[in-house]
Each structure stands twice: as C-alpha cells, then as structure tokens.
GROMACS .gro file of C-alpha atoms in nm:
model
  437
    1MET     CA    1  16.014   8.850  13.761
    2PRO     CA    2  15.790   8.605  13.570
    3LEU     CA    3  15.949   8.419  13.286
    4VAL     CA    4  15.806   8.508  12.943
    5ARG     CA    5  15.890   8.289  12.645
    6ARG     CA    6  15.938   8.496  12.333
    7SER     CA    7  15.928   8.370  11.976
    8SER     CA    8  16.264   8.373  11.811
    9THR     CA    9  16.114   8.529  11.496
   10PRO     CA   10  15.794   8.717  11.405
   11LEU     CA   11  15.714   8.431  11.164
   12ALA     CA   12  15.656   8.193  11.454
   13ALA     CA   13  15.394   8.424  11.604
   14LEU     CA   14  15.229   8.459  11.263
   15ALA     CA   15  15.218   8.081  11.220
   16LEU     CA   16  15.061   8.039  11.564
   17ALA     CA   17  14.795   8.302  11.490
   18THR     CA   18  14.718   8.140  11.156
   19ALA     CA   19  14.680   7.800  11.319
   20LEU     CA   20  14.442   7.941  11.580
   21LEU     CA   21  14.233   8.108  11.311
   22GLY     CA   22  14.225   7.782  11.120
   23CYS     CA   23  14.092   7.598  11.423
   24ALA     CA   24  13.823   7.860  11.479
   25ALA     CA   25  13.724   7.847  11.114
   26SER     CA   26  13.698   7.470  11.118
   27ASN     CA   27  13.455   7.489  11.412
   28ARG     CA   28  13.244   7.765  11.259
   29GLN     CA   29  12.929   7.655  11.079
   30PRO     CA   30  12.912   7.761  10.713
   31ARG     CA   31  12.686   8.060  10.665
   32PRO     CA   32  12.362   7.970  10.489
   33ARG     CA   33  12.286   8.120  10.154
   34TYR     CA   34  11.977   8.152   9.944
   35LYS     CA   35  12.032   7.949   9.630
   36PRO     CA   36  12.038   8.142   9.300
   37ALA     CA   37  11.698   8.139   9.132
   38PRO     CA   38  11.802   7.903   8.845
   39GLN     CA   39  11.910   7.636   9.097
   40LEU     CA   40  11.577   7.623   9.276
   41ARG     CA   41  11.330   7.347   9.192
   42GLY     CA   42  11.054   7.480   8.969
   43CYS     CA   43  11.236   7.799   8.880
   44GLY     CA   44  11.477   7.765   8.592
   45ALA     CA   45  11.651   8.047   8.408
   46SER     CA   46  11.357   8.070   8.167
   47GLU     CA   47  11.104   8.089   8.452
   48CYS     CA   48  11.219   8.357   8.696
   49VAL     CA   49  11.495   8.610   8.754
   50GLU     CA   50  11.629   8.814   9.044
   51ALA     CA   51  11.625   9.192   9.001
   52GLN     CA   52  11.679   9.508   9.206
   53LEU     CA   53  11.445   9.799   9.270
   54GLU     CA   54  11.563  10.156   9.325
   55LEU     CA   55  11.341  10.459   9.379
   56ARG     CA   56  11.299  10.687   9.082
   57PRO     CA   57  11.287  11.066   9.127
   58TRP     CA   58  10.913  11.119   9.079
   59ALA     CA   59  10.791  11.478   9.096
   60ASP     CA   60  10.568  11.423   9.402
   61THR     CA   61  10.795  11.200   9.612
   62ARG     CA   62  11.123  11.233   9.797
   63HIS     CA   63  11.402  11.023   9.653
   64ARG     CA   64  11.588  10.792   9.893
   65ARG     CA   65  11.900  10.591   9.832
   66GLY     CA   66  11.882  10.216   9.869
   67ARG     CA   67  11.788   9.894   9.691
   68LEU     CA   68  11.545   9.606   9.727
   69ILE     CA   69  11.562   9.257   9.578
   70TYR     CA   70  11.260   9.121   9.395
   71HIS     CA   71  11.193   8.818   9.178
   72CYS     CA   72  10.986   8.815   8.861
   73ASP     CA   73  10.926   8.619   8.545
   74PRO     CA   74  11.190   8.681   8.274
   75GLY     CA   75  11.122   9.001   8.082
   76SER     CA   76  10.927   9.163   8.366
   77GLU     CA   77  11.226   9.340   8.521
   78LEU     CA   78  11.104   9.693   8.587
   79ASP     CA   79  11.423   9.856   8.459
   80GLY     CA   80  11.400   9.669   8.127
   81ARG     CA   81  11.228   9.770   7.807
   82GLU     CA   82  10.850   9.811   7.788
   83ASP     CA   83  10.636   9.500   7.758
   84PRO     CA   84  10.310   9.579   7.573
   85GLU     CA   85  10.189   9.217   7.594
   86VAL     CA   86  10.119   9.214   7.968
   87GLU     CA   87   9.765   9.305   8.073
   88ARG     CA   88   9.761   9.175   8.431
   89LEU     CA   89  10.024   9.215   8.703
   90ILE     CA   90  10.027   9.005   9.019
   91LEU     CA   91  10.229   9.175   9.293
   92VAL     CA   92  10.267   8.925   9.577
   93ILE     CA   93  10.391   8.997   9.931
   94HIS     CA   94  10.555   8.729  10.145
   95GLY     CA   95  10.491   8.642  10.507
   96HIS     CA   96  10.714   8.666  10.813
   97ALA     CA   97  10.974   8.396  10.881
   98GLU     CA   98  11.047   8.325  11.246
   99PRO     CA   99  11.411   8.383  11.354
  100SER     CA  100  11.454   8.010  11.416
  101GLN     CA  101  11.356   7.938  11.055
  102ILE     CA  102  11.603   8.175  10.890
  103PRO     CA  103  11.926   7.967  10.913
  104ALA     CA  104  11.764   7.678  10.726
  105MET     CA  105  11.613   7.890  10.451
  106THR     CA  106  11.740   7.821  10.100
  107MET     CA  107  11.489   8.040   9.921
  108ALA     CA  108  11.423   8.413   9.942
  109PRO     CA  109  11.075   8.471  10.091
  110GLY     CA  110  10.957   8.664   9.787
  111LEU     CA  111  11.069   8.386   9.553
  112GLY     CA  112  10.869   8.133   9.753
  113GLN     CA  113  10.557   8.340   9.692
  114LEU     CA  114  10.635   8.376   9.320
  115LEU     CA  115  10.656   7.997   9.289
  116ALA     CA  116  10.324   7.958   9.473
  117ILE     CA  117  10.161   8.200   9.227
  118ARG     CA  118  10.320   8.012   8.935
  119SER     CA  119  10.164   7.688   9.063
  120ALA     CA  120   9.826   7.857   9.070
  121MET     CA  121   9.878   7.998   8.721
  122SER     CA  122   9.964   7.653   8.581
  123LEU     CA  123   9.645   7.517   8.733
  124ALA     CA  124   9.442   7.806   8.588
  125ALA     CA  125   9.585   7.735   8.242
  126GLU     CA  126   9.496   7.364   8.272
  127ARG     CA  127   9.137   7.441   8.362
  128ASP     CA  128   9.076   7.724   8.115
  129PRO     CA  129   9.221   7.681   7.763
  130SER     CA  130   9.144   8.046   7.685
  131PHE     CA  131   9.368   8.170   7.967
  132ASP     CA  132   9.698   8.308   7.834
  133PRO     CA  133   9.981   8.314   8.093
  134SER     CA  134  10.193   8.531   7.863
  135ARG     CA  135   9.957   8.819   7.943
  136VAL     CA  136  10.041   8.793   8.315
  137ALA     CA  137  10.350   8.928   8.494
  138ILE     CA  138  10.444   8.831   8.850
  139ILE     CA  139  10.659   9.045   9.079
  140ALA     CA  140  10.756   8.931   9.429
  141PRO     CA  141  10.966   9.163   9.649
  142THR     CA  142  11.164   9.041   9.950
  143PHE     CA  143  11.159   9.267  10.257
  144GLN     CA  144  11.485   9.179  10.432
  145ARG     CA  145  11.498   9.159  10.811
  146ALA     CA  146  11.746   9.384  10.993
  147GLY     CA  147  11.954   9.286  11.294
  148GLU     CA  148  12.001   8.922  11.196
  149TRP     CA  149  12.178   8.738  10.918
  150GLN     CA  150  12.025   8.809  10.581
  151PRO     CA  151  12.225   8.747  10.265
  152TYR     CA  152  12.137   9.056  10.067
  153THR     CA  153  12.205   9.309  10.343
  154ASP     CA  154  12.522   9.128  10.451
  155GLU     CA  155  12.660   9.143  10.100
  156ASP     CA  156  12.545   9.495  10.011
  157PRO     CA  157  12.486   9.778  10.265
  158ARG     CA  158  12.269   9.951  10.005
  159MET     CA  159  11.991   9.693  10.061
  160TRP     CA  160  11.693   9.809  10.265
  161ALA     CA  161  11.609   9.601  10.573
  162TRP     CA  162  11.324   9.623  10.824
  163SER     CA  163  11.308   9.533  11.191
  164GLY     CA  164  11.108   9.213  11.244
  165SER     CA  165  10.776   9.226  11.063
  166SER     CA  166  10.751   9.606  11.063
  167TYR     CA  167  10.728   9.598  10.684
  168ASN     CA  168  10.364   9.488  10.717
  169THR     CA  169  10.265   9.809  10.898
  170GLY     CA  170  10.444  10.049  10.662
  171GLY     CA  171  10.740  10.083  10.899
  172LEU     CA  172  11.066  10.252  10.806
  173SER     CA  173  11.365  10.046  10.704
  174GLU     CA  174  11.677  10.084  10.913
  175GLU     CA  175  11.961  10.303  10.797
  176GLY     CA  176  12.229  10.109  10.612
  177ARG     CA  177  12.590  10.223  10.637
  178GLY     CA  178  12.902  10.119  10.454
  179ARG     CA  179  13.231  10.015  10.613
  180LEU     CA  180  13.350  10.375  10.633
  181GLY     CA  181  13.027  10.496  10.795
  182GLY     CA  182  12.862  10.655  10.494
  183VAL     CA  183  12.485  10.616  10.456
  184LYS     CA  184  12.413  10.370  10.176
  185ALA     CA  185  12.046  10.290  10.244
  186GLU     CA  186  11.825  10.574  10.366
  187PRO     CA  187  11.518  10.482  10.577
  188VAL     CA  188  11.208  10.430  10.365
  189SER     CA  189  10.856  10.309  10.441
  190SER     CA  190  10.773   9.964  10.309
  191PHE     CA  191  10.452  10.117  10.173
  192GLU     CA  192  10.660  10.360   9.967
  193ILE     CA  193  10.826  10.052   9.818
  194LEU     CA  194  10.482   9.922   9.718
  195ASP     CA  195  10.399  10.266   9.573
  196GLU     CA  196  10.719  10.249   9.370
  197LEU     CA  197  10.650   9.899   9.239
  198LEU     CA  198  10.305  10.010   9.124
  199ARG     CA  199  10.432  10.332   8.964
  200GLN     CA  200  10.713  10.160   8.776
  201SER     CA  201  10.476   9.883   8.663
  202LEU     CA  202  10.256  10.141   8.495
  203VAL     CA  203  10.556  10.252   8.288
  204LYS     CA  204  10.686   9.901   8.222
  205PHE     CA  205  10.352   9.758   8.105
  206PRO     CA  206  10.176  10.023   7.890
  207GLN     CA  207   9.876   9.797   7.816
  208LEU     CA  208   9.818   9.704   8.180
  209GLN     CA  209   9.450   9.660   8.268
  210GLN     CA  210   9.456   9.514   8.619
  211ILE     CA  211   9.689   9.476   8.915
  212VAL     CA  212   9.625   9.215   9.182
  213LEU     CA  213   9.806   9.301   9.505
  214VAL     CA  214   9.802   8.980   9.709
  215GLY     CA  215   9.968   8.859  10.026
  216HIS     CA  216   9.954   8.561  10.259
  217SER     CA  217   9.981   8.564  10.640
  218ALA     CA  218  10.201   8.861  10.740
  219GLY     CA  219  10.209   8.955  10.371
  220ALA     CA  220   9.829   8.973  10.380
  221GLN     CA  221   9.855   9.208  10.676
  222ALA     CA  222  10.078   9.431  10.463
  223VAL     CA  223   9.826   9.432  10.176
  224HIS     CA  224   9.538   9.504  10.415
  225ARG     CA  225   9.714   9.796  10.586
  226TYR     CA  226   9.847   9.934  10.259
  227ALA     CA  227   9.487   9.958  10.134
  228LEU     CA  228   9.413  10.171  10.442
  229LEU     CA  229   9.708  10.409  10.405
  230GLY     CA  230   9.700  10.534  10.049
  231VAL     CA  231   9.862  10.851   9.920
  232GLY     CA  232   9.697  10.869   9.578
  233VAL     CA  233   9.878  10.594   9.384
  234HIS     CA  234   9.563  10.379   9.377
  235GLU     CA  235   9.360  10.670   9.241
  236HIS     CA  236   9.630  10.752   8.984
  237LEU     CA  237   9.619  10.394   8.854
  238GLU     CA  238   9.242  10.409   8.821
  239LYS     CA  239   9.265  10.733   8.623
  240GLN     CA  240   9.503  10.553   8.385
  241GLY     CA  241   9.244  10.278   8.336
  242VAL     CA  242   9.413  10.021   8.561
  243ARG     CA  243   9.195   9.840   8.817
  244LEU     CA  244   9.357   9.747   9.146
  245ARG     CA  245   9.233   9.446   9.342
  246TYR     CA  246   9.357   9.369   9.694
  247VAL     CA  247   9.358   9.004   9.808
  248VAL     CA  248   9.415   8.956  10.182
  249ALA     CA  249   9.474   8.583  10.244
  250ASN     CA  250   9.491   8.430  10.593
  251PRO     CA  251   9.625   8.731  10.788
  252GLY     CA  252   9.705   8.676  11.153
  253LEU     CA  253   9.586   9.023  11.255
  254TYR     CA  254   9.390   9.320  11.122
  255ALA     CA  255   9.402   9.694  11.176
  256PHE     CA  256   9.063   9.684  11.346
  257PRO     CA  257   8.840   9.975  11.240
  258LEU     CA  258   8.680  10.056  11.578
  259ARG     CA  259   8.792  10.058  11.940
  260ARG     CA  260   8.546   9.796  12.055
  261ARG     CA  261   8.614   9.423  12.035
  262LYS     CA  262   8.387   9.122  12.068
  263LEU     CA  263   8.418   8.994  12.427
  264PRO     CA  264   8.271   8.695  12.615
  265PRO     CA  265   7.987   8.775  12.859
  266GLY     CA  266   8.122   8.903  13.189
  267ARG     CA  267   8.482   8.919  13.064
  268ALA     CA  268   8.700   9.224  13.000
  269GLN     CA  269   8.937   9.027  12.775
  270VAL     CA  270   8.928   8.729  12.541
  271PRO     CA  271   9.110   8.426  12.687
  272PRO     CA  272   9.333   8.231  12.446
  273GLY     CA  273   9.209   7.902  12.304
  274ARG     CA  274   9.064   7.744  11.993
  275GLY     CA  275   8.840   7.988  11.810
  276GLN     CA  276   8.562   7.832  11.603
  277GLY     CA  277   8.357   8.151  11.575
  278ASP     CA  278   8.104   8.038  11.836
  279THR     CA  279   8.067   8.395  11.960
  280GLN     CA  280   7.702   8.467  11.882
  281HIS     CA  281   7.631   8.559  12.245
  282TRP     CA  282   7.942   8.770  12.294
  283ARG     CA  283   7.911   9.148  12.314
  284TRP     CA  284   8.100   9.436  12.154
  285SER     CA  285   8.283   9.637  12.422
  286VAL     CA  286   8.617   9.803  12.500
  287PRO     CA  287   8.875   9.557  12.644
  288LYS     CA  288   9.023   9.634  12.985
  289ALA     CA  289   9.382   9.596  13.109
  290CYS     CA  290   9.523   9.549  12.759
  291PRO     CA  291   9.734   9.857  12.683
  292GLY     CA  292   9.806   9.917  12.316
  293TYR     CA  293   9.536   9.679  12.191
  294ASP     CA  294   9.413   9.947  11.946
  295ASP     CA  295   9.748  10.097  11.846
  296TRP     CA  296   9.828  10.114  11.475
  297GLY     CA  297   9.865   9.766  11.332
  298HIS     CA  298   9.616   9.616  11.576
  299GLY     CA  299   9.383   9.914  11.535
  300LEU     CA  300   9.391  10.274  11.417
  301ALA     CA  301   9.487  10.461  11.735
  302GLY     CA  302   9.804  10.667  11.745
  303LEU     CA  303   9.818  10.736  11.373
  304PRO     CA  304  10.035  10.888  11.257
  305GLU     CA  305  10.320  10.811  11.494
  306ARG     CA  306  10.570  11.087  11.565
  307GLY     CA  307  10.808  11.121  11.274
  308ASP     CA  308  10.598  10.894  11.053
  309GLU     CA  309  10.598  11.094  10.730
  310ARG     CA  310  10.416  10.826  10.531
  311GLY     CA  311  10.145  10.787  10.795
  312ARG     CA  312  10.088  11.161  10.810
  313ARG     CA  313  10.063  11.193  10.432
  314SER     CA  314   9.818  10.902  10.421
  315VAL     CA  315   9.592  11.046  10.690
  316ASP     CA  316   9.595  11.394  10.535
  317TYR     CA  317   9.514  11.244  10.196
  318ALA     CA  318   9.223  11.036  10.327
  319ILE     CA  319   9.073  11.332  10.513
  320GLU     CA  320   9.099  11.560  10.211
  321GLN     CA  321   8.991  11.314   9.941
  322TYR     CA  322   8.739  11.093  10.121
  323LEU     CA  323   8.608  11.270  10.433
  324ARG     CA  324   8.592  11.631  10.318
  325PRO     CA  325   8.341  11.566  10.034
  326VAL     CA  326   8.091  11.412  10.281
  327ASP     CA  327   8.164  11.597  10.609
  328ARG     CA  328   8.348  11.926  10.566
  329LYS     CA  329   8.310  12.025  10.931
  330LEU     CA  330   8.465  11.707  11.071
  331ALA     CA  331   8.740  11.719  10.809
  332ARG     CA  332   8.826  12.075  10.911
  333ARG     CA  333   8.843  11.979  11.279
  334GLY     CA  334   9.062  11.683  11.191
  335ARG     CA  335   9.310  11.895  10.999
  336HIS     CA  336   9.317  12.152  11.279
  337ASN     CA  337   9.421  11.906  11.553
  338LEU     CA  338   9.462  11.546  11.446
  339TRP     CA  339   9.538  11.421  11.797
  340SER     CA  340   9.226  11.569  11.957
  341HIS     CA  341   8.910  11.363  12.007
  342ASP     CA  342   8.755  11.516  11.695
  343GLY     CA  343   9.080  11.469  11.506
  344GLN     CA  344   9.093  11.098  11.583
  345GLN     CA  345   8.726  11.065  11.490
  346ALA     CA  346   8.800  11.235  11.158
  347LEU     CA  347   9.101  11.008  11.102
  348ARG     CA  348   8.901  10.690  11.159
  349ARG     CA  349   8.611  10.790  10.941
  350ALA     CA  350   8.842  10.906  10.661
  351LEU     CA  351   9.030  10.576  10.663
  352TRP     CA  352   8.703  10.379  10.674
  353LEU     CA  353   8.580  10.563  10.365
  354GLN     CA  354   8.908  10.515  10.182
  355TYR     CA  355   8.929  10.142  10.262
  356ALA     CA  356   8.565  10.086  10.168
  357SER     CA  357   8.628  10.248   9.829
  358ARG     CA  358   8.879   9.972   9.738
  359GLU     CA  359   8.801   9.631   9.592
  360VAL     CA  360   8.931   9.421   9.881
  361TRP     CA  361   8.886   9.044   9.906
  362HIS     CA  362   8.947   8.889  10.247
  363LEU     CA  363   9.014   8.514  10.217
  364GLN     CA  364   9.035   8.293  10.522
  365ALA     CA  365   9.076   7.917  10.561
  366ALA     CA  366   8.741   7.813  10.707
  367ARG     CA  367   8.884   7.552  10.947
  368ASP     CA  368   9.176   7.751  11.086
  369TYR     CA  369   9.064   7.734  11.449
  370ALA     CA  370   9.408   7.702  11.610
  371SER     CA  371   9.499   7.940  11.889
  372THR     CA  372   9.767   8.179  11.767
  373PHE     CA  373   9.984   8.451  11.926
  374GLY     CA  374   9.972   8.274  12.264
  375ASP     CA  375   9.829   8.487  12.543
  376SER     CA  376   9.882   8.823  12.368
  377CYS     CA  377   9.571   9.019  12.463
  378LYS     CA  378   9.626   9.254  12.167
  379ALA     CA  379   9.577   8.961  11.931
  380THR     CA  380   9.314   8.762  12.121
  381SER     CA  381   9.099   9.073  12.163
  382GLN     CA  382   9.036   9.041  11.786
  383GLY     CA  383   8.959   8.669  11.823
  384ARG     CA  384   9.123   8.350  11.944
  385SER     CA  385   9.210   8.216  11.599
  386ARG     CA  386   9.264   8.352  11.250
  387PHE     CA  387   8.917   8.236  11.151
  388GLU     CA  388   8.757   8.406  11.451
  389ARG     CA  389   8.942   8.733  11.384
  390PHE     CA  390   8.826   8.716  11.024
  391SER     CA  391   8.464   8.663  11.136
  392ASN     CA  392   8.476   8.949  11.388
  393PHE     CA  393   8.643   9.182  11.138
  394GLN     CA  394   8.371   9.101  10.885
  395GLU     CA  395   8.097   9.164  11.142
  396ALA     CA  396   8.248   9.500  11.236
  397TRP     CA  397   8.267   9.619  10.877
  398LEU     CA  398   7.929   9.494  10.763
  399GLY     CA  399   7.727   9.568  11.074
  400LEU     CA  400   7.880   9.829  11.302
  401LEU     CA  401   8.045  10.113  11.111
  402GLY     CA  402   7.757  10.258  10.912
  403VAL     CA  403   7.973  10.278  10.600
  404ASP     CA  404   7.884  10.138  10.257
  405ALA     CA  405   8.111   9.832  10.244
  406SER     CA  406   7.979   9.682   9.920
  407ASN     CA  407   8.332   9.679   9.772
  408LEU     CA  408   8.463   9.467  10.059
  409HIS     CA  409   8.429   9.090  10.023
  410PHE     CA  410   8.474   8.812  10.280
  411VAL     CA  411   8.520   8.449  10.176
  412ALA     CA  412   8.573   8.154  10.412
  413VAL     CA  413   8.755   7.899  10.196
  414GLU     CA  414   8.661   7.535  10.251
  415HIS     CA  415   8.835   7.208  10.157
  416LEU     CA  416   9.197   7.317  10.198
  417HIS     CA  417   9.455   7.045  10.266
  418ASP     CA  418   9.652   7.295  10.477
  419GLN     CA  419   9.473   7.567  10.673
  420HIS     CA  420   9.765   7.812  10.667
  421ASP     CA  421   9.951   7.768  10.341
  422ALA     CA  422   9.993   8.019  10.059
  423ARG     CA  423   9.998   7.766   9.777
  424ALA     CA  424   9.684   7.595   9.910
  425ILE     CA  425   9.476   7.911   9.917
  426TYR     CA  426   9.613   8.051   9.589
  427THR     CA  427   9.516   7.727   9.411
  428SER     CA  428   9.168   7.716   9.567
  429GLU     CA  429   8.868   7.806   9.351
  430ALA     CA  430   8.849   8.147   9.518
  431GLY     CA  431   9.222   8.205   9.479
  432LEU     CA  432   9.227   8.113   9.110
  433HIS     CA  433   8.927   8.335   9.039
  434LEU     CA  434   9.072   8.641   9.212
  435LEU     CA  435   9.423   8.604   9.076
  436PHE     CA  436   9.348   8.532   8.711
  437ARG     CA  437   8.993   8.642   8.624
   0.00000   0.00000   0.00000
C-alpha cells in the first residue's frame, strides 16, 4: 500500500493552497485596462466623458436589453437634458484593432476617434474665427469585440460585443449572460445601434441642423454599408429638417455594387501587389475560383442572410421606397421571391437607388498603394490597394450602373504625412470642410 502523507490539520492544506495561488498570481501578467477618460492626454474632465447607451422603446422598433459605451464632449450625454445650442453632430465610428494590438491598448477605440475629431475641430477654429465649436457635439461609440479580453464586457455582462469586425457589416452582437446564466445583453445589429444614436440625438439636440456620420478604415466600412442598409431613420431625419452627410474615409473594402470586378487582361483573378491604379487596360468581368467574393460585405449577394432581421427590413424598405416608384413590376417580383434571379436584381437596384440618394463623400489617401489583405482574392478582386479599390469603386458607380450618382463624391486626398491615419485625413482640407462646414 503506497504511503500517503496527510496534513495534521486542515489549516496546513489551506496554507499550501494559498501559497500556490500566490505563486500563480505573481507569475500572471496584470490585465490591461483602458485608462479613464480624464487621465488620457488631451482629454480632461472638461473635454470628454464616458457614457452608456441603452435602446429606448420606440414605437416602430423592438426593444433589446443591453448597453454600449460611448464617449462624448461634456453635456452631450444622450440621457441628459436637452441642449438647444448644438446645431451639428459628428458621430464618428472607430476602426478595427488587430488581436495582437489589444493587450497594449490604453484607450477605448471610440475615444481615440473622438480625440482625432477634436484635433480637427481645434484646427478648424484656428483657421476660421467665425467657427463656433460650442455649436458642435461629438459622439464616439465603442463596439466591443467578443471572445477576447475587453474591459467593458468583462466587467459588465450587459455590454454588447461583436465577433471580430462584424460590427462594420451590421452584424448581430453576441448574447451576453450573467454568472447565473440569465441573458443580460440580447443580440442586436450594430446598425440598430447607429439608428438609436441618431434617434436619440434628434431628441437631445432640438436645434440640430446637420449630422456628419464619419468613420475611418473599418469604421468607414461601417458608415458605407450603413448608408446602403437604411430602414427609414435617414428619411425621418430629413423630414425633421436635419441633413445627414456620410464621410467614408480610407476604407479597406467596399460592398461592391455589381458582380463584375476589374481584372487584368487574360487573368481570372487579381494577383496581390502594390496597386497604383494603373488599370486603364484592365477589363470588367466576373472573377473565377474565388467563392464568396460578392457576398454581403464584399458585395451585395446573399442579402439578407437567414435570420438577419435588420437586413431583411432594409431590403424591403429599399424596394418599397426607392425601387417601387420607378419600376413597379421589378419591385413586385422582388417582394414575391427575393432569392430568385429577379429578386436579387430588384434588391441590387433598390440598394443602388437608396445609396445614390444619400450625400456620401468617399475620401481616400491618394498615395496609399500598399498591398493589403495579403492574398485574399475577395479583397484583391476589388483592387490590390486601398487606393485602387477606391478608384475601381468610383468607376463602377460613375460609369457602369446607369444610376444618377450626383450625390456621391470621390476625393483622392493628397499631401498626407500618413497614408492610413484618421487624424491625418480628418485634419486635411477635405476633412475639415466635410466635418465642419
């Protein structure tokens, strides 16, 4: 029989366990934390605050439990008292941090964008003495990432969190549960969050005249796709006398409007590499051996996905409000069977018409030729670089769709010190003009 040494008292075992836990704790790296807003450089207590958004029970929407953190200038909290001084709201959407970047982050992504907008606003005030920053409110939500460490969702299961960068396609947040298993955060589309921010802003700022919805990089993708998938909030704002401007700055990808892509002669795909836009002799054709290249996010195919309530509402709205007045027959066929050939044709044309009705400004750093997304054929089929994708997207809209695109604007921004930086493009001449004039 093997000899087993037993502790003479339970206290000895407890002491041993405590010592082991102490050793493990001493070897464990401290968990990173976003610093509170007042501790961050350039954002004192009088300059920005952290607030929480919850959905209100509007008559035409389904209420969902959950919360989202956003940062804003003091006094612009949406659950505070009305502010009749504000005439312009800048709603800014952050980009996508890589997993390797998250442990070193000391600033919430939304707050980083708010500070970039504040830098641009300071520059605008220096250059134009008549510009009054007190008439401008800035709101910057943070779309937390699920499945990895994120401070808000770790501390509060009621916080909404999205898988990867799915927030920029209108994806649903993941269900958040408390320690006892109860649902604390119900799945919600990131685009419903943007709807809510716009709706609540209309109540908060009764003298509002214009909203600028702006994003950089993955945030620009969110702004671009949100402009495609409306459910009537944009139109409601316009009826209330509020103009909505979309600013899409340096996105990595677009929801391409047509199935064809610009391909090199004799090639069925676009090889990765530097993309300077030297594609004058390329041809528009359907890529081969690249499954999913036109799926939603990269294109418009497959909308709405099964179970995608927001996508279905958006498509139905676009067909009824934008396609039906100009082509009743196609609209009827689309409503009858959305997944048929005619249905998909109706979907595309309806979304084209809706997007073209918006004031959308596409800004792209003119020297951003770097190859991005590696050898992903879904990305390179749009172009080898951000600049090339921008150029091809512009060519498709202005020359291939047969839709009046006079509301859509395309600006290649020169003389940037950094070709992919939010602050650089917001403080450019084009950025200042679109944000504050």
